[in-house]
Short mmCIF file of C-alpha atoms in Angstrom, two decimals:
data_model
loop_
_atom_site.label_atom_id
_atom_site.label_comp_id
_atom_site.label_asym_id
_atom_site.label_seq_id
_atom_site.Cartn_x
_atom_site.Cartn_y
_atom_site.Cartn_z
CA UNK A 1269 -5.20 38.63 27.14
CA UNK A 1270 -5.48 35.59 24.93
CA UNK A 1271 -6.16 32.40 26.85
CA UNK A 1272 -5.05 29.11 25.48
CA UNK A 1273 -8.10 27.25 26.74
CA UNK A 1274 -10.54 29.47 24.89
CA UNK A 1275 -10.86 27.29 21.87
CA UNK A 1276 -11.79 23.67 21.31
CA UNK A 1277 -9.98 21.40 18.97
CA UNK A 1278 -12.78 21.08 16.47
CA UNK A 1279 -12.69 19.21 13.22
CA UNK A 1280 -13.12 22.48 11.38
CA UNK A 1281 -10.10 23.93 13.09
CA UNK A 1282 -7.98 20.97 12.04
CA UNK A 1283 -9.26 21.28 8.48
CA UNK A 1284 -8.42 24.94 8.37
CA UNK A 1285 -4.99 24.32 9.78
CA UNK A 1286 -4.24 21.69 7.14
CA UNK A 1287 -5.64 23.84 4.34
CA UNK A 1288 -3.60 26.80 5.41
CA UNK A 1289 -0.51 24.66 5.73
CA UNK A 1290 -0.94 23.36 2.20
CA UNK A 1291 -1.62 26.83 0.84
CA UNK A 1292 1.29 28.52 2.55
CA UNK A 1293 3.98 26.08 1.65
CA UNK A 1294 6.30 27.12 -1.12
CA UNK A 1295 7.43 24.05 -3.03
CA UNK A 1296 10.43 23.97 -5.34
CA UNK A 1297 10.02 24.87 -8.99
CA UNK A 1298 7.07 22.99 -10.42
CA UNK A 1299 8.56 23.17 -13.89
CA UNK A 1300 11.73 21.45 -12.76
CA UNK A 1301 9.76 18.86 -10.82
CA UNK A 1302 7.59 18.10 -13.83
CA UNK A 1303 10.58 17.72 -16.08
CA UNK A 1304 12.04 15.17 -13.69
CA UNK A 1305 8.75 13.35 -13.51
CA UNK A 1306 8.63 13.16 -17.28
CA UNK A 1307 12.13 11.73 -17.32
CA UNK A 1308 11.16 9.28 -14.63
CA UNK A 1309 8.11 8.19 -16.57
CA UNK A 1310 10.04 7.77 -19.77
CA UNK A 1311 12.89 5.90 -18.09
CA UNK A 1312 13.43 2.36 -19.30
CA UNK A 1313 11.79 -0.06 -16.95
CA UNK A 1314 14.09 -2.90 -16.06
CA UNK A 1315 12.68 -5.97 -17.62
CA UNK A 1316 13.58 -9.50 -16.79
CA UNK A 1317 17.27 -9.96 -16.74
CA UNK A 1318 18.06 -11.70 -19.91
CA UNK A 1319 21.03 -12.58 -21.91
CA UNK A 1320 21.80 -8.99 -22.77
CA UNK A 1321 24.60 -6.96 -21.33
CA UNK A 1322 23.81 -3.98 -19.30
CA UNK A 1323 25.20 -1.91 -22.16
CA UNK A 1324 22.88 -3.21 -24.81
CA UNK A 1325 20.02 -3.15 -22.36
CA UNK A 1326 20.44 0.54 -22.18
CA UNK A 1327 20.85 0.82 -25.90
CA UNK A 1328 24.51 1.61 -25.92
CA UNK A 1329 27.49 0.36 -27.70
CA UNK A 1330 27.00 -2.19 -30.38
CA UNK A 1331 28.83 -5.03 -28.80
CA UNK A 1332 29.69 -8.10 -30.75
CA UNK A 1333 29.04 -10.54 -28.00
CA UNK A 1334 27.74 -8.86 -24.84
CA UNK A 1335 25.88 -11.58 -23.07
CA UNK A 1336 25.31 -11.94 -19.44
CA UNK A 1337 26.78 -15.19 -18.27
CA UNK A 1338 25.17 -17.14 -15.54
CA UNK A 1339 27.99 -19.55 -15.30
CA UNK A 1340 30.21 -20.04 -12.33
CA UNK A 1341 28.37 -17.47 -10.34
CA UNK A 1342 29.17 -14.64 -12.68
CA UNK A 1343 26.15 -12.62 -13.47
CA UNK A 1344 24.23 -9.49 -13.06
CA UNK A 1345 21.77 -9.40 -10.20
CA UNK A 1346 18.88 -7.13 -10.03
CA UNK A 1347 17.82 -5.43 -6.85
CA UNK A 1348 14.48 -3.90 -6.49
CA UNK A 1349 14.58 -0.89 -4.36
CA UNK A 1350 12.46 -2.33 -1.62
CA UNK A 1351 12.82 0.57 0.72
CA UNK A 1352 9.81 2.48 -0.54
CA UNK A 1353 7.34 -0.25 0.33
CA UNK A 1354 8.99 -2.37 2.91
CA UNK A 1355 8.32 -1.90 6.56
CA UNK A 1356 11.86 -2.41 7.71
CA UNK A 1357 12.44 -1.51 11.30
CA UNK A 1358 10.29 1.18 12.70
CA UNK A 1359 12.16 3.98 14.38
CA UNK A 1360 11.91 4.16 18.15
CA UNK A 1361 9.63 7.13 17.98
CA UNK A 1362 7.18 5.23 15.88
CA UNK A 1363 7.29 2.12 18.00
CA UNK A 1364 6.63 3.99 21.19
CA UNK A 1365 3.68 5.74 19.70
CA UNK A 1366 2.13 2.86 17.84
CA UNK A 1367 1.77 0.30 20.61
CA UNK A 1368 -1.44 -1.19 19.45
CA UNK A 1369 -2.80 -4.62 18.74
CA UNK A 1370 -2.76 -3.80 15.06
CA UNK A 1371 0.90 -4.50 14.46
CA UNK A 1372 -0.03 -6.90 11.71
CA UNK A 1373 -1.98 -4.12 10.06
CA UNK A 1374 1.09 -1.95 10.17
CA UNK A 1375 3.09 -4.50 8.24
CA UNK A 1376 0.33 -4.99 5.73
CA UNK A 1377 0.50 -1.32 4.94
CA UNK A 1378 3.58 -2.17 2.95
CA UNK A 1379 1.19 -2.96 0.14
CA UNK A 1380 -0.96 0.09 0.70
CA UNK A 1381 -2.93 1.26 -2.29
CA UNK A 1382 -2.09 -1.98 -3.99
CA UNK A 1383 1.11 -0.77 -5.52
CA UNK A 1384 3.38 -3.73 -5.71
CA UNK A 1385 6.88 -3.82 -6.97
CA UNK A 1386 6.55 -6.52 -9.53
CA UNK A 1387 9.38 -8.95 -9.33
CA UNK A 1388 10.57 -10.03 -12.69
CA UNK A 1389 11.25 -13.66 -13.28
CA UNK A 1390 14.98 -14.09 -13.51
CA UNK A 1391 16.55 -16.52 -15.87
CA UNK A 1392 17.90 -19.53 -14.11
CA UNK A 1393 21.28 -19.07 -12.56
CA UNK A 1394 20.78 -15.44 -11.67
CA UNK A 1395 19.91 -14.76 -8.09
CA UNK A 1396 17.66 -12.03 -6.90
CA UNK A 1397 18.68 -9.90 -4.06
CA UNK A 1398 17.26 -11.49 -0.92
CA UNK A 1399 15.94 -9.73 2.12
CA UNK A 1400 18.28 -11.73 4.27
CA UNK A 1401 21.24 -10.17 2.50
CA UNK A 1402 22.81 -7.10 3.87
CA UNK A 1403 21.05 -3.94 2.92
CA UNK A 1404 22.20 -2.20 -0.24
CA UNK A 1405 23.73 1.23 0.10
CA UNK A 1406 21.37 4.13 0.14
CA UNK A 1407 21.76 5.53 -3.30
CA UNK A 1408 21.17 9.23 -3.86
CA UNK A 1409 17.94 9.77 -5.71
CA UNK A 1410 19.74 11.89 -8.23
CA UNK A 1411 23.26 12.84 -9.26
CA UNK A 1412 24.27 16.17 -10.61
CA UNK A 1413 20.59 17.16 -10.64
CA UNK A 1414 20.30 15.70 -14.11
CA UNK A 1415 20.41 11.97 -13.59
CA UNK A 1416 17.80 10.18 -11.57
CA UNK A 1417 17.93 6.89 -9.82
CA UNK A 1418 16.45 4.10 -11.87
CA UNK A 1419 17.43 0.68 -10.60
CA UNK A 1420 19.81 -0.88 -8.10
CA UNK A 1421 21.84 -3.92 -9.06
CA UNK A 1422 24.34 -6.29 -7.55
CA UNK A 1423 27.34 -7.45 -9.51
CA UNK A 1424 28.75 -10.64 -8.13
CA UNK A 1425 31.68 -12.66 -9.34
CA UNK A 1426 32.75 -16.25 -8.96
CA UNK A 1427 35.40 -15.22 -6.49
CA UNK A 1428 32.75 -13.93 -4.09
CA UNK A 1429 33.52 -10.30 -4.82
CA UNK A 1430 30.36 -8.31 -4.80
CA UNK A 1431 29.72 -4.82 -5.98
CA UNK A 1432 26.61 -2.75 -5.66
CA UNK A 1433 25.53 -0.66 -8.55
CA UNK A 1434 22.90 1.91 -9.32
CA UNK A 1435 21.64 2.98 -12.71
CA UNK A 1436 20.85 6.64 -13.23
CA UNK A 1437 18.83 7.95 -16.12
CA UNK A 1438 19.33 11.32 -17.72
CA UNK A 1439 17.51 12.78 -20.66
CA UNK A 1440 19.73 11.01 -23.11
CA UNK A 1441 22.41 9.29 -21.11
CA UNK A 1442 22.38 6.44 -18.66
CA UNK A 1443 25.07 6.06 -16.04
CA UNK A 1444 26.12 3.23 -13.80
CA UNK A 1445 27.58 4.00 -10.41
CA UNK A 1446 29.42 1.11 -8.79
CA UNK A 1447 30.54 0.73 -5.21
CA UNK A 1448 32.83 -1.96 -3.91
CA UNK A 1449 32.64 -3.18 -0.34
CA UNK A 1450 36.01 -4.88 -0.50
CA UNK A 1451 38.52 -3.04 1.61
CA UNK A 1452 42.13 -2.71 0.49
CA UNK A 1453 41.19 -3.77 -3.00
CA UNK A 1454 43.67 -2.81 -5.65
CA UNK A 1455 42.11 -0.40 -8.08
CA UNK A 1456 43.29 -2.24 -11.16
CA UNK A 1457 41.71 -5.42 -9.86
CA UNK A 1458 38.50 -3.53 -9.20
CA UNK A 1459 38.35 -2.39 -12.82
CA UNK A 1460 39.17 -5.89 -14.03
CA UNK A 1461 36.34 -7.29 -11.94
CA UNK A 1462 33.94 -4.76 -13.38
CA UNK A 1463 34.89 -6.03 -16.78
CA UNK A 1464 34.08 -9.57 -15.71
CA UNK A 1465 30.87 -8.69 -13.90
CA UNK A 1466 29.53 -6.74 -16.84
CA UNK A 1467 31.00 -9.11 -19.38
CA UNK A 1468 32.32 -6.07 -21.12
CA UNK A 1469 35.67 -5.41 -22.67
CA UNK A 1470 37.60 -2.80 -20.78
CA UNK A 1471 40.80 -1.58 -22.29
CA UNK A 1472 43.88 -0.75 -20.31
CA UNK A 1473 43.16 1.84 -17.69
CA UNK A 1474 44.83 5.19 -17.96
CA UNK A 1475 44.85 8.39 -16.05
CA UNK A 1476 43.15 11.65 -16.82
CA UNK A 1477 43.63 14.63 -14.56
CA UNK A 1478 44.51 12.37 -11.69
CA UNK A 1479 41.54 10.08 -12.24
CA UNK A 1480 41.79 6.42 -13.11
CA UNK A 1481 40.02 6.28 -16.41
CA UNK A 1482 38.98 3.40 -18.56
CA UNK A 1483 36.81 2.64 -21.54
CA UNK A 1484 34.14 -0.02 -21.24
CA UNK A 1485 32.63 -1.13 -24.51
CA UNK A 1486 33.57 2.18 -25.99
CA UNK A 1487 32.10 4.23 -23.22
CA UNK A 1488 34.11 6.31 -20.76
CA UNK A 1489 34.45 5.31 -17.15
CA UNK A 1490 36.22 6.68 -14.12
CA UNK A 1491 37.37 4.99 -10.94
CA UNK A 1492 38.35 6.48 -7.63
CA UNK A 1493 38.49 5.58 -4.00
CA UNK A 1494 36.37 6.95 -1.24
CA UNK A 1495 36.82 6.01 2.38
CA UNK A 1496 39.17 3.28 1.29
CA UNK A 1497 36.63 1.64 -1.02
CA UNK A 1498 36.65 1.60 -4.78
CA UNK A 1499 34.04 3.44 -6.80
CA UNK A 1500 33.40 3.70 -10.49
CA UNK A 1501 31.15 5.70 -12.72
CA UNK A 1502 30.61 4.72 -16.30
CA UNK A 1503 28.37 5.64 -19.15
CA UNK A 1504 26.03 2.90 -20.24
CA UNK A 1505 24.32 4.70 -23.06
CA UNK A 1506 24.29 8.04 -24.76
CA UNK A 1507 27.18 10.35 -25.13
CA UNK A 1508 28.93 12.12 -22.29
CA UNK A 1509 32.32 13.75 -22.68
CA UNK A 1510 34.91 12.46 -20.22
CA UNK A 1511 35.27 15.88 -18.64
CA UNK A 1512 31.57 15.97 -17.89
CA UNK A 1513 31.77 12.51 -16.39
CA UNK A 1514 34.63 13.75 -14.27
CA UNK A 1515 32.55 16.69 -13.12
CA UNK A 1516 29.79 14.33 -11.99
CA UNK A 1517 32.28 12.11 -10.22
CA UNK A 1518 33.69 15.11 -8.41
CA UNK A 1519 30.23 15.91 -7.10
CA UNK A 1520 29.80 12.35 -5.91
CA UNK A 1521 33.07 12.51 -4.03
CA UNK A 1522 32.01 15.72 -2.39
CA UNK A 1523 28.71 14.20 -1.17
CA UNK B 820 -12.46 19.09 -18.05
CA UNK B 821 -13.96 16.93 -15.34
CA UNK B 822 -11.62 14.98 -13.07
CA UNK B 823 -12.99 11.71 -14.43
CA UNK B 824 -12.16 12.78 -17.95
CA UNK B 825 -8.67 13.81 -16.98
CA UNK B 826 -8.04 10.51 -15.26
CA UNK B 827 -9.39 8.60 -18.21
CA UNK B 828 -6.78 10.35 -20.34
CA UNK B 829 -4.09 9.68 -17.76
CA UNK B 830 -4.91 6.00 -17.98
CA UNK B 831 -4.13 6.33 -21.67
CA UNK B 832 -0.76 7.89 -20.80
CA UNK B 833 -1.83 11.30 -22.02
CA UNK B 834 0.98 13.60 -20.97
CA UNK B 835 -1.12 16.77 -20.95
CA UNK B 836 -3.62 15.12 -18.64
CA UNK B 837 -0.80 14.02 -16.36
CA UNK B 838 0.47 17.55 -16.35
CA UNK B 839 -2.92 18.87 -15.31
CA UNK B 840 -3.09 16.48 -12.38
CA UNK B 841 0.45 17.32 -11.42
CA UNK B 842 -0.27 21.03 -11.34
CA UNK B 843 -3.45 20.47 -9.35
CA UNK B 844 -1.82 18.33 -6.67
CA UNK B 845 1.88 19.23 -6.62
CA UNK B 846 1.81 21.76 -3.85
CA UNK B 847 -0.27 19.77 -1.40
CA UNK B 848 1.61 16.57 -2.13
CA UNK B 849 4.88 18.35 -1.46
CA UNK B 850 3.40 19.66 1.77
CA UNK B 851 2.55 16.15 2.93
CA UNK B 852 6.03 14.89 2.15
CA UNK B 853 7.70 17.91 3.69
CA UNK B 854 5.72 17.71 6.91
CA UNK B 855 6.95 14.18 7.40
CA UNK B 856 10.52 14.60 6.24
CA UNK B 857 11.19 18.21 7.27
CA UNK B 858 13.79 18.44 4.52
CA UNK B 859 13.00 20.26 1.31
CA UNK B 860 15.36 18.30 -0.90
CA UNK B 861 14.12 14.96 0.33
CA UNK B 862 10.52 16.10 0.10
CA UNK B 863 11.15 17.25 -3.45
CA UNK B 864 12.48 13.84 -4.43
CA UNK B 865 9.71 11.98 -2.66
CA UNK B 866 7.06 14.16 -4.27
CA UNK B 867 8.42 13.44 -7.72
CA UNK B 868 8.61 9.74 -6.98
CA UNK B 869 5.04 9.79 -5.71
CA UNK B 870 3.76 11.25 -8.94
CA UNK B 871 5.76 8.80 -10.99
CA UNK B 872 4.43 5.87 -9.03
CA UNK B 873 0.89 7.21 -9.16
CA UNK B 874 0.97 7.62 -12.93
CA UNK B 875 2.61 4.26 -13.44
CA UNK B 876 0.00 2.56 -11.28
CA UNK B 877 -3.03 4.63 -12.16
CA UNK B 878 -4.87 1.50 -13.21
CA UNK B 879 -5.03 0.53 -9.53
CA UNK B 880 -7.02 3.59 -8.57
CA UNK B 881 -10.60 2.47 -8.38
CA UNK B 882 -12.34 5.70 -7.43
CA UNK B 883 -11.24 8.67 -9.52
CA UNK B 884 -12.58 11.11 -6.98
CA UNK B 885 -9.99 9.85 -4.48
CA UNK B 886 -6.93 10.57 -6.60
CA UNK B 887 -5.68 13.32 -4.30
CA UNK B 888 -6.02 11.17 -1.22
CA UNK B 889 -4.44 8.22 -2.99
CA UNK B 890 -1.52 10.34 -4.06
CA UNK B 891 -1.14 11.64 -0.51
CA UNK B 892 -0.97 8.07 0.74
CA UNK B 893 1.74 7.23 -1.79
CA UNK B 894 3.75 10.29 -0.87
CA UNK B 895 3.40 9.77 2.86
CA UNK B 896 4.29 6.09 2.59
CA UNK B 897 7.35 6.92 0.55
CA UNK B 898 8.32 9.52 3.10
CA UNK B 899 7.77 7.17 6.02
CA UNK B 900 9.82 4.45 4.42
CA UNK B 901 12.55 6.91 3.58
CA UNK B 902 12.72 7.83 7.25
CA UNK B 903 12.87 4.20 8.23
CA UNK B 904 15.72 3.55 5.82
CA UNK B 905 17.53 6.55 7.07
CA UNK B 906 16.62 5.63 10.66
CA UNK B 907 16.59 9.27 11.28
CA UNK B 908 14.80 10.63 14.26
CA UNK B 909 13.57 14.10 13.70
CA UNK B 910 14.97 16.24 16.42
CA UNK B 911 14.68 19.61 14.86
CA UNK B 912 12.23 21.15 12.55
CA UNK B 913 13.50 23.02 9.56
CA UNK B 914 11.63 26.21 10.14
CA UNK B 915 10.26 27.30 6.87
CA UNK B 916 9.28 30.76 5.91
CA UNK B 917 5.55 30.90 5.79
CA UNK B 918 3.93 32.92 3.13
CA UNK B 919 1.59 35.54 4.51
CA UNK B 920 -1.76 34.02 5.25
CA UNK B 921 -4.92 35.16 3.52
CA UNK B 922 -6.05 38.66 4.27
CA UNK B 923 -8.63 38.48 6.97
CA UNK B 924 -11.17 40.75 8.36
CA UNK B 925 -9.37 42.43 11.20
CA UNK B 926 -12.07 41.88 13.78
CA UNK B 927 -10.89 40.46 17.04
CA UNK B 928 -12.62 37.15 16.41
CA UNK B 929 -10.96 36.64 13.07
CA UNK B 930 -7.56 37.50 14.48
CA UNK B 931 -8.06 35.09 17.34
CA UNK B 932 -9.27 32.44 14.94
CA UNK B 933 -6.20 32.93 12.80
CA UNK B 934 -4.00 32.49 15.83
CA UNK B 935 -5.83 29.31 16.75
CA UNK B 936 -5.37 27.93 13.28
CA UNK B 937 -1.68 28.77 13.40
CA UNK B 938 -1.27 26.98 16.70
CA UNK B 939 -3.02 23.90 15.36
CA UNK B 940 -0.82 24.08 12.25
CA UNK B 941 2.28 23.88 14.41
CA UNK B 942 0.82 21.14 16.58
CA UNK B 943 -0.01 19.03 13.53
CA UNK B 944 3.66 19.07 12.57
CA UNK B 945 4.53 17.24 15.77
CA UNK B 946 2.45 14.22 14.79
CA UNK B 947 4.29 11.03 13.90
CA UNK B 948 3.97 10.13 10.21
CA UNK B 949 1.29 7.47 10.67
CA UNK B 950 -0.92 9.82 12.60
CA UNK B 951 -0.28 12.74 10.30
CA UNK B 952 -1.24 10.58 7.37
CA UNK B 953 -4.67 9.65 8.72
CA UNK B 954 -5.33 13.20 9.91
CA UNK B 955 -4.71 14.49 6.40
CA UNK B 956 -6.90 11.81 4.86
CA UNK B 957 -9.80 12.41 7.21
CA UNK B 958 -9.72 16.16 7.68
CA UNK B 959 -8.32 17.42 4.43
CA UNK B 960 -9.51 14.78 1.99
CA UNK B 961 -12.72 14.04 3.91
CA UNK B 962 -12.40 10.30 3.74
CA UNK B 963 -14.44 8.12 6.03
CA UNK B 964 -12.68 5.74 8.36
CA UNK B 965 -13.61 2.74 6.28
CA UNK B 966 -12.25 4.44 3.16
CA UNK B 967 -8.99 5.29 4.88
CA UNK B 968 -8.69 1.74 6.16
CA UNK B 969 -9.21 0.36 2.69
CA UNK B 970 -6.73 2.73 1.15
CA UNK B 971 -4.07 1.94 3.70
CA UNK B 972 -4.90 -1.73 3.76
CA UNK B 973 -5.39 -1.84 7.51
CA UNK B 974 -8.34 -2.45 9.77
CA UNK B 975 -10.76 0.37 10.57
CA UNK B 976 -9.92 -0.10 14.22
CA UNK B 977 -6.34 0.80 13.46
CA UNK B 978 -7.44 4.01 11.83
CA UNK B 979 -9.66 4.90 14.76
CA UNK B 980 -6.79 4.22 17.09
CA UNK B 981 -4.42 6.43 15.14
CA UNK B 982 -6.95 9.24 14.94
CA UNK B 983 -7.63 8.98 18.64
CA UNK B 984 -3.97 9.23 19.46
CA UNK B 985 -3.48 12.02 16.96
CA UNK B 986 -6.19 14.14 18.51
CA UNK B 987 -4.93 13.41 21.98
CA UNK B 988 -1.46 14.39 20.95
CA UNK B 989 -2.74 17.59 19.40
CA UNK B 990 -4.69 18.38 22.53
CA UNK B 991 -1.63 17.76 24.67
CA UNK B 992 0.48 19.88 22.39
CA UNK B 993 -2.04 22.67 22.54
CA UNK B 994 -2.46 22.18 26.27
CA UNK B 995 -6.15 21.78 25.92
CA UNK B 996 -8.50 19.75 28.02
CA UNK B 997 -10.57 17.88 25.51
CA UNK B 998 -13.90 16.33 26.15
CA UNK B 999 -13.34 12.55 25.85
CA UNK B 1000 -16.13 12.45 23.30
CA UNK B 1001 -14.05 14.70 21.06
CA UNK B 1002 -11.17 12.27 21.15
CA UNK B 1003 -13.17 9.53 19.56
CA UNK B 1004 -11.75 10.32 16.16
CA UNK B 1005 -15.16 10.27 14.56
CA UNK B 1006 -15.27 14.01 14.64
CA UNK B 1007 -17.84 16.07 16.41
CA UNK B 1008 -19.09 17.84 13.37
CA UNK B 1009 -18.84 15.14 10.69
#
């Protein structure tokens, strides 16, 4: 009968166990993964926030005068997704197991392998997202399996309204997903605020198939409410038929 | 093509070279992410992000021969931080279907050995992310403690401590009585 104590935990045994584990695993399609990596590598890196609208930044609609204004608190804020390399709070399991005098070392591992998220220098008047601010929502890493998270932003107006936004890159289109944290906010006001925050002309909102639709700088957008809070999805660049945008929005609602 | 040549091309943003590295390291990088996250979808995303970050920051890799280990560090750090953001405590393990292992000689010793390896495989999955990370770097990528410490930007003592606790945890999980000398983390046969 096999006895558990018959073997020793040798280095070779651990090596074999790891090797077997890596060999046996069946990852998702490599082809699909590579395609996403290529998209990720070709995605436009967010440069310093300048006097360009988010639409022209992403090469969209030729706008006559789409400038970001840093007056009166209106502007576009850039958030760097700090989660990947920030320590944050360790989970209880980790704390219990890592009681060691090297706590400082743990925090320094934020910069492991020397990969730093380079902070761009913002033009004066535009505030970076600060660590003391409340944490941004956890954005999905992809939407509709075709658009991948690029950057997180904060849109803040003079009236203290604040929206969180996330830019998603597809092969040819770029989308902006916006979430409001203002409860009981009238939807029309939400869309108006988006117009102000983005310094973009938004025509009168209409309705398509039960959705609140609008056009921002010539690009389609949709607004809806989820859990009492306003959401919007709009196309920043490229071409996406409204019905396809609606399909993506439906998936987001379902998540 | 030698790894150094491939990496030289990657530094020049050669897409074919990137593809070669991706194909060489995709599976094991996914394994590292999956063993920390225990969710295929999340592991898939983290793996892709790890490659993107590695390629975008390839200029920071000083020793080409350590690319695999470096990539594993990126992936495991991303996975760890994802867990922290999610503040999710892993209570259950998504049991995955294992592919059949390699065909072995069916002698009793080889069968027993295979069972031992399988037990250690399962025990390794119980390690917390920080311990799993250093175990992979030392035992799979054959890095020395000083190399691991440098790569993770922590003190060598921290690495020794993690390895010690990892081996102790494995021994406990396997219900083994280990010789204290074997728990040193240096490895008896390194």
